Amino acid sequence: MVPPQSIAQRLQTQADTTAQSDPGAVGAAADRFNNAFSEGLRLFLDGRWEGLYDHLTSGGLYLLGLLTERGIQSLAAFLLLYVLYRALYLTFERTLDQAESIEPGLRSLLLKTFRVASFFFIGTVVLDQLGVNVAVLVGGLGIAGIVAGFAARDSLENFIAGVTVLVDKPFQVGDYIEIGDQYGQVDEITLRSTRLRTVRNRIMVLPNTHMITQQLMNHTKQNVLRIDISFGIAYKEFPDEAREALLSLFGDDDRVLSDPAPSVVVTEMADSSVTMVLRFYTRDPRQEVPLRWEYTEAVRERLREAGIEIPFPHRQLFLDEAEALQGSDLLFPTNGEGPSTKGTSTG
């Protein structure tokens, strides 16, 4: 049986020898662990169970004391840094809330970035107090990050696009936008995607790369929005009469601005009609779709009441020398029995 005191002395001697050869705390700790493991394995193979028990007991007590000492230092460092982090975070958050020029999406991004950077720094200091080689750990995390970046390339592209959207501000939460054939209100902007609430009250999730690479129309950016309603009148009608009839549509509608004033203009002379456009302005982008629907119907009814024809595409067929064809029994039979089937005989 190996006395416990001799095992502890042996571990201490090995630790002192290792510390002299490698003054680094991590190297010394690793060597101590390897030596203790080798000693325990040798006792196990020799079948010296009492010695193995004493070895594990003394080694466990030694590790417990080491971890307790380093644990207290790490806990003190964590508490101090966390209190400092909370004070800085609350100050930063209060400053961002008072800055009206920073929109909510960018504010959230800055706070999250500060939080991640702070916890990374706190974690680095705590691990260093525990004796972990932080430089090696950071290097390993960097390599792992590169591998993960290649594996999640699309997510990384959307993240960068989300930062671009939040910084460049082509649109903000609450804006009404049109991208491709989709129209709606921006409901939320995250670092991966943009959520659009459509006119049917559905949420459409669009990746941020799509938001910065596709042509996008912001209906809210300029505060004043013009609504165009296109219609056509027959060539026999007079544009001035249509203009006079339609400009009286608005009355006391508070949703429509009087300055700039509504107008009716001729935009095209098409094949079967004179194309005109009723143009008016509103300050509330939420009313764009309802106003367009409402006044499209109102234009139709007002033109009908004014007796102004709204043409539709049609074709007229004109036959030259039609009177000469009326005498043909083949094309215009007069006996009501259908086309003539007379023929000429050949001898």
PDB file of C-alpha atoms in Angstrom, residues 92-272:
ATOM      1  CA  PHE A  92     -25.792  53.168 -23.414  1.00  0.00           C
ATOM      2  CA  GLU A  93     -29.450  52.119 -23.638  1.00  0.00           C
ATOM      3  CA  ARG A  94     -30.638  55.413 -22.138  1.00  0.00           C
ATOM      4  CA  THR A  95     -28.471  57.369 -24.595  1.00  0.00           C
ATOM      5  CA  LEU A  96     -29.883  55.475 -27.593  1.00  0.00           C
ATOM      6  CA  ASP A  97     -33.463  55.971 -26.401  1.00  0.00           C
ATOM      7  CA  GLN A  98     -32.913  59.726 -26.302  1.00  0.00           C
ATOM      8  CA  ALA A  99     -31.432  59.786 -29.819  1.00  0.00           C
ATOM      9  CA  GLU A 100     -34.461  60.270 -32.090  1.00  0.00           C
ATOM     10  CA  SER A 101     -32.379  59.863 -35.267  1.00  0.00           C
ATOM     11  CA  ILE A 102     -31.632  56.203 -34.442  1.00  0.00           C
ATOM     12  CA  GLU A 103     -34.511  53.978 -35.496  1.00  0.00           C
ATOM     13  CA  PRO A 104     -35.556  50.931 -33.381  1.00  0.00           C
ATOM     14  CA  GLY A 105     -33.918  48.303 -35.585  1.00  0.00           C
ATOM     15  CA  LEU A 106     -30.495  49.964 -35.458  1.00  0.00           C
ATOM     16  CA  ARG A 107     -30.881  50.587 -31.709  1.00  0.00           C
ATOM     17  CA  SER A 108     -31.531  46.887 -31.140  1.00  0.00           C
ATOM     18  CA  LEU A 109     -28.520  45.939 -33.264  1.00  0.00           C
ATOM     19  CA  LEU A 110     -26.175  48.251 -31.325  1.00  0.00           C
ATOM     20  CA  LEU A 111     -27.393  46.956 -27.960  1.00  0.00           C
ATOM     21  CA  LYS A 112     -27.016  43.324 -29.015  1.00  0.00           C
ATOM     22  CA  THR A 113     -23.515  43.981 -30.359  1.00  0.00           C
ATOM     23  CA  PHE A 114     -22.502  45.671 -27.108  1.00  0.00           C
ATOM     24  CA  ARG A 115     -23.950  42.783 -25.092  1.00  0.00           C
ATOM     25  CA  VAL A 116     -22.131  40.097 -27.106  1.00  0.00           C
ATOM     26  CA  ALA A 117     -18.813  41.973 -27.017  1.00  0.00           C
ATOM     27  CA  SER A 118     -19.116  42.544 -23.260  1.00  0.00           C
ATOM     28  CA  PHE A 119     -19.860  38.917 -22.430  1.00  0.00           C
ATOM     29  CA  PHE A 120     -17.037  37.771 -24.674  1.00  0.00           C
ATOM     30  CA  PHE A 121     -14.626  40.009 -22.765  1.00  0.00           C
ATOM     31  CA  ILE A 122     -15.995  38.880 -19.385  1.00  0.00           C
ATOM     32  CA  GLY A 123     -15.739  35.235 -20.419  1.00  0.00           C
ATOM     33  CA  THR A 124     -12.143  35.734 -21.543  1.00  0.00           C
ATOM     34  CA  VAL A 125     -11.115  37.248 -18.201  1.00  0.00           C
ATOM     35  CA  VAL A 126     -12.921  34.553 -16.166  1.00  0.00           C
ATOM     36  CA  LEU A 127     -11.336  31.717 -18.170  1.00  0.00           C
ATOM     37  CA  ASP A 128      -7.934  33.321 -17.773  1.00  0.00           C
ATOM     38  CA  GLN A 129      -8.447  33.349 -13.981  1.00  0.00           C
ATOM     39  CA  LEU A 130      -9.306  29.633 -14.163  1.00  0.00           C
ATOM     40  CA  GLY A 131      -5.967  28.954 -15.860  1.00  0.00           C
ATOM     41  CA  VAL A 132      -7.256  28.366 -19.394  1.00  0.00           C
ATOM     42  CA  ASN A 133      -5.002  29.408 -22.247  1.00  0.00           C
ATOM     43  CA  VAL A 134      -7.281  32.030 -23.754  1.00  0.00           C
ATOM     44  CA  ALA A 135      -5.061  32.667 -26.776  1.00  0.00           C
ATOM     45  CA  VAL A 136      -5.323  29.048 -27.892  1.00  0.00           C
ATOM     46  CA  LEU A 137      -9.071  29.048 -27.202  1.00  0.00           C
ATOM     47  CA  VAL A 138      -9.640  32.217 -29.228  1.00  0.00           C
ATOM     48  CA  GLY A 139      -7.585  30.795 -32.089  1.00  0.00           C
ATOM     49  CA  GLY A 140      -9.682  27.644 -32.088  1.00  0.00           C
ATOM     50  CA  LEU A 141     -12.892  29.655 -32.025  1.00  0.00           C
ATOM     51  CA  GLY A 142     -11.608  31.737 -34.934  1.00  0.00           C
ATOM     52  CA  ILE A 143     -10.997  28.647 -37.056  1.00  0.00           C
ATOM     53  CA  ALA A 144     -14.372  27.246 -36.054  1.00  0.00           C
ATOM     54  CA  GLY A 145     -15.961  30.584 -36.968  1.00  0.00           C
ATOM     55  CA  ILE A 146     -14.428  30.474 -40.448  1.00  0.00           C
ATOM     56  CA  VAL A 147     -15.725  26.944 -41.010  1.00  0.00           C
ATOM     57  CA  ALA A 148     -19.175  27.909 -39.705  1.00  0.00           C
ATOM     58  CA  GLY A 149     -19.141  30.995 -41.940  1.00  0.00           C
ATOM     59  CA  PHE A 150     -18.647  28.883 -45.055  1.00  0.00           C
ATOM     60  CA  ALA A 151     -21.335  26.447 -43.902  1.00  0.00           C
ATOM     61  CA  ALA A 152     -23.831  29.248 -43.188  1.00  0.00           C
ATOM     62  CA  ARG A 153     -22.934  31.584 -46.046  1.00  0.00           C
ATOM     63  CA  ASP A 154     -26.542  32.544 -46.786  1.00  0.00           C
ATOM     64  CA  SER A 155     -27.196  33.458 -43.159  1.00  0.00           C
ATOM     65  CA  LEU A 156     -24.006  35.522 -43.079  1.00  0.00           C
ATOM     66  CA  GLU A 157     -25.025  37.355 -46.262  1.00  0.00           C
ATOM     67  CA  ASN A 158     -28.441  38.103 -44.786  1.00  0.00           C
ATOM     68  CA  PHE A 159     -26.777  39.352 -41.586  1.00  0.00           C
ATOM     69  CA  ILE A 160     -24.567  41.770 -43.538  1.00  0.00           C
ATOM     70  CA  ALA A 161     -27.572  42.851 -45.609  1.00  0.00           C
ATOM     71  CA  GLY A 162     -29.541  43.439 -42.397  1.00  0.00           C
ATOM     72  CA  VAL A 163     -26.798  45.697 -41.066  1.00  0.00           C
ATOM     73  CA  THR A 164     -26.828  47.553 -44.403  1.00  0.00           C
ATOM     74  CA  VAL A 165     -30.595  48.072 -44.199  1.00  0.00           C
ATOM     75  CA  LEU A 166     -30.399  49.360 -40.632  1.00  0.00           C
ATOM     76  CA  VAL A 167     -27.538  51.754 -41.399  1.00  0.00           C
ATOM     77  CA  ASP A 168     -28.548  52.940 -44.897  1.00  0.00           C
ATOM     78  CA  LYS A 169     -32.279  53.178 -43.997  1.00  0.00           C
ATOM     79  CA  PRO A 170     -33.941  52.674 -47.408  1.00  0.00           C
ATOM     80  CA  PHE A 171     -37.045  51.958 -45.318  1.00  0.00           C
ATOM     81  CA  GLN A 172     -38.001  51.830 -41.645  1.00  0.00           C
ATOM     82  CA  VAL A 173     -40.544  50.037 -39.511  1.00  0.00           C
ATOM     83  CA  GLY A 174     -43.986  51.432 -40.376  1.00  0.00           C
ATOM     84  CA  ASP A 175     -43.120  52.439 -43.957  1.00  0.00           C
ATOM     85  CA  TYR A 176     -45.273  51.296 -46.859  1.00  0.00           C
ATOM     86  CA  ILE A 177     -43.071  49.783 -49.540  1.00  0.00           C
ATOM     87  CA  GLU A 178     -43.402  47.968 -52.842  1.00  0.00           C
ATOM     88  CA  ILE A 179     -40.822  45.353 -53.806  1.00  0.00           C
ATOM     89  CA  GLY A 180     -41.360  43.246 -56.900  1.00  0.00           C
ATOM     90  CA  ASP A 181     -45.072  42.529 -57.024  1.00  0.00           C
ATOM     91  CA  GLN A 182     -45.471  42.727 -53.249  1.00  0.00           C
ATOM     92  CA  TYR A 183     -46.881  45.750 -51.408  1.00  0.00           C
ATOM     93  CA  GLY A 184     -47.338  46.263 -47.686  1.00  0.00           C
ATOM     94  CA  GLN A 185     -46.184  47.874 -44.447  1.00  0.00           C
ATOM     95  CA  VAL A 186     -42.819  47.058 -42.859  1.00  0.00           C
ATOM     96  CA  ASP A 187     -43.706  45.259 -39.636  1.00  0.00           C
ATOM     97  CA  GLU A 188     -40.251  44.310 -38.333  1.00  0.00           C
ATOM     98  CA  ILE A 189     -36.596  44.417 -39.399  1.00  0.00           C
ATOM     99  CA  THR A 190     -34.250  41.761 -38.008  1.00  0.00           C
ATOM    100  CA  LEU A 191     -30.651  40.913 -38.825  1.00  0.00           C
ATOM    101  CA  ARG A 192     -31.781  38.042 -41.053  1.00  0.00           C
ATOM    102  CA  SER A 193     -35.051  39.103 -42.622  1.00  0.00           C
ATOM    103  CA  THR A 194     -37.663  41.831 -43.072  1.00  0.00           C
ATOM    104  CA  ARG A 195     -41.308  41.151 -42.227  1.00  0.00           C
ATOM    105  CA  LEU A 196     -43.875  42.823 -44.467  1.00  0.00           C
ATOM    106  CA  ARG A 197     -47.588  43.080 -43.552  1.00  0.00           C
ATOM    107  CA  THR A 198     -49.615  42.889 -46.763  1.00  0.00           C
ATOM    108  CA  VAL A 199     -52.990  44.505 -47.479  1.00  0.00           C
ATOM    109  CA  ARG A 200     -54.574  41.128 -46.690  1.00  0.00           C
ATOM    110  CA  ASN A 201     -53.051  41.323 -43.172  1.00  0.00           C
ATOM    111  CA  ARG A 202     -50.591  38.540 -43.883  1.00  0.00           C
ATOM    112  CA  ILE A 203     -46.961  38.607 -42.750  1.00  0.00           C
ATOM    113  CA  MET A 204     -44.478  38.018 -45.555  1.00  0.00           C
ATOM    114  CA  VAL A 205     -40.903  37.195 -44.483  1.00  0.00           C
ATOM    115  CA  LEU A 206     -38.321  38.382 -47.011  1.00  0.00           C
ATOM    116  CA  PRO A 207     -34.552  37.746 -46.652  1.00  0.00           C
ATOM    117  CA  ASN A 208     -32.526  40.923 -46.270  1.00  0.00           C
ATOM    118  CA  THR A 209     -30.411  40.101 -49.322  1.00  0.00           C
ATOM    119  CA  HIS A 210     -33.627  40.325 -51.332  1.00  0.00           C
ATOM    120  CA  MET A 211     -34.380  43.743 -49.818  1.00  0.00           C
ATOM    121  CA  ILE A 212     -31.076  45.304 -50.961  1.00  0.00           C
ATOM    122  CA  THR A 213     -30.742  43.622 -54.373  1.00  0.00           C
ATOM    123  CA  GLN A 214     -34.274  44.092 -55.727  1.00  0.00           C
ATOM    124  CA  GLN A 215     -35.841  47.327 -56.951  1.00  0.00           C
ATOM    125  CA  LEU A 216     -37.771  48.798 -54.029  1.00  0.00           C
ATOM    126  CA  MET A 217     -40.313  51.628 -53.954  1.00  0.00           C
ATOM    127  CA  ASN A 218     -40.875  53.466 -50.660  1.00  0.00           C
ATOM    128  CA  HIS A 219     -44.347  55.052 -50.557  1.00  0.00           C
ATOM    129  CA  THR A 220     -43.759  56.789 -47.206  1.00  0.00           C
ATOM    130  CA  LYS A 221     -40.329  58.413 -47.520  1.00  0.00           C
ATOM    131  CA  GLN A 222     -41.514  61.781 -48.900  1.00  0.00           C
ATOM    132  CA  ASN A 223     -44.521  62.176 -46.528  1.00  0.00           C
ATOM    133  CA  VAL A 224     -46.763  63.323 -49.428  1.00  0.00           C
ATOM    134  CA  LEU A 225     -47.975  60.611 -51.807  1.00  0.00           C
ATOM    135  CA  ARG A 226     -49.606  61.074 -55.228  1.00  0.00           C
ATOM    136  CA  ILE A 227     -52.298  58.651 -56.347  1.00  0.00           C
ATOM    137  CA  ASP A 228     -52.969  58.159 -60.066  1.00  0.00           C
ATOM    138  CA  ILE A 229     -56.205  56.717 -61.478  1.00  0.00           C
ATOM    139  CA  SER A 230     -56.075  56.042 -65.199  1.00  0.00           C
ATOM    140  CA  PHE A 231     -59.185  55.943 -67.413  1.00  0.00           C
ATOM    141  CA  GLY A 232     -60.135  56.441 -71.042  1.00  0.00           C
ATOM    142  CA  ILE A 233     -62.788  58.426 -72.923  1.00  0.00           C
ATOM    143  CA  ALA A 234     -64.011  58.054 -76.487  1.00  0.00           C
ATOM    144  CA  TYR A 235     -62.460  60.179 -79.222  1.00  0.00           C
ATOM    145  CA  LYS A 236     -65.779  61.949 -79.766  1.00  0.00           C
ATOM    146  CA  GLU A 237     -65.727  63.249 -76.154  1.00  0.00           C
ATOM    147  CA  PHE A 238     -63.978  66.420 -74.931  1.00  0.00           C
ATOM    148  CA  PRO A 239     -61.214  66.140 -72.278  1.00  0.00           C
ATOM    149  CA  ASP A 240     -62.297  69.452 -70.712  1.00  0.00           C
ATOM    150  CA  GLU A 241     -65.748  68.056 -69.968  1.00  0.00           C
ATOM    151  CA  ALA A 242     -64.273  64.955 -68.331  1.00  0.00           C
ATOM    152  CA  ARG A 243     -61.856  67.135 -66.339  1.00  0.00           C
ATOM    153  CA  GLU A 244     -64.652  69.388 -65.084  1.00  0.00           C
ATOM    154  CA  ALA A 245     -66.796  66.440 -64.075  1.00  0.00           C
ATOM    155  CA  LEU A 246     -64.048  64.677 -62.125  1.00  0.00           C
ATOM    156  CA  LEU A 247     -62.483  67.604 -60.276  1.00  0.00           C
ATOM    157  CA  SER A 248     -65.724  68.090 -58.374  1.00  0.00           C
ATOM    158  CA  LEU A 249     -65.466  64.577 -56.918  1.00  0.00           C
ATOM    159  CA  PHE A 250     -63.446  65.375 -53.815  1.00  0.00           C
ATOM    160  CA  GLY A 251     -65.649  67.897 -52.035  1.00  0.00           C
ATOM    161  CA  ASP A 252     -64.685  68.013 -48.344  1.00  0.00           C
ATOM    162  CA  ASP A 253     -62.630  64.809 -48.287  1.00  0.00           C
ATOM    163  CA  ASP A 254     -59.981  65.561 -45.630  1.00  0.00           C
ATOM    164  CA  ARG A 255     -57.818  62.687 -46.851  1.00  0.00           C
ATOM    165  CA  VAL A 256     -57.093  64.512 -50.122  1.00  0.00           C
ATOM    166  CA  LEU A 257     -54.798  67.549 -50.091  1.00  0.00           C
ATOM    167  CA  SER A 258     -55.882  70.806 -51.658  1.00  0.00           C
ATOM    168  CA  ASP A 259     -52.233  71.829 -52.113  1.00  0.00           C
ATOM    169  CA  PRO A 260     -50.996  70.363 -54.393  1.00  0.00           C
ATOM    170  CA  ALA A 261     -54.403  70.463 -56.009  1.00  0.00           C
ATOM    171  CA  PRO A 262     -55.964  67.490 -57.829  1.00  0.00           C
ATOM    172  CA  SER A 263     -55.640  67.480 -61.615  1.00  0.00           C
ATOM    173  CA  VAL A 264     -56.798  65.557 -64.681  1.00  0.00           C
ATOM    174  CA  VAL A 265     -54.342  65.264 -67.585  1.00  0.00           C
ATOM    175  CA  VAL A 266     -54.247  63.563 -70.977  1.00  0.00           C
ATOM    176  CA  THR A 267     -51.410  61.032 -71.123  1.00  0.00           C
ATOM    177  CA  GLU A 268     -51.953  59.088 -74.350  1.00  0.00           C
ATOM    178  CA  MET A 269     -54.020  58.782 -77.496  1.00  0.00           C
ATOM    179  CA  ALA A 270     -54.509  55.035 -77.623  1.00  0.00           C
ATOM    180  CA  ASP A 271     -56.028  52.880 -80.365  1.00  0.00           C
ATOM    181  CA  SER A 272     -59.626  53.131 -79.180  1.00  0.00           C
TER     182      SER A 272
END
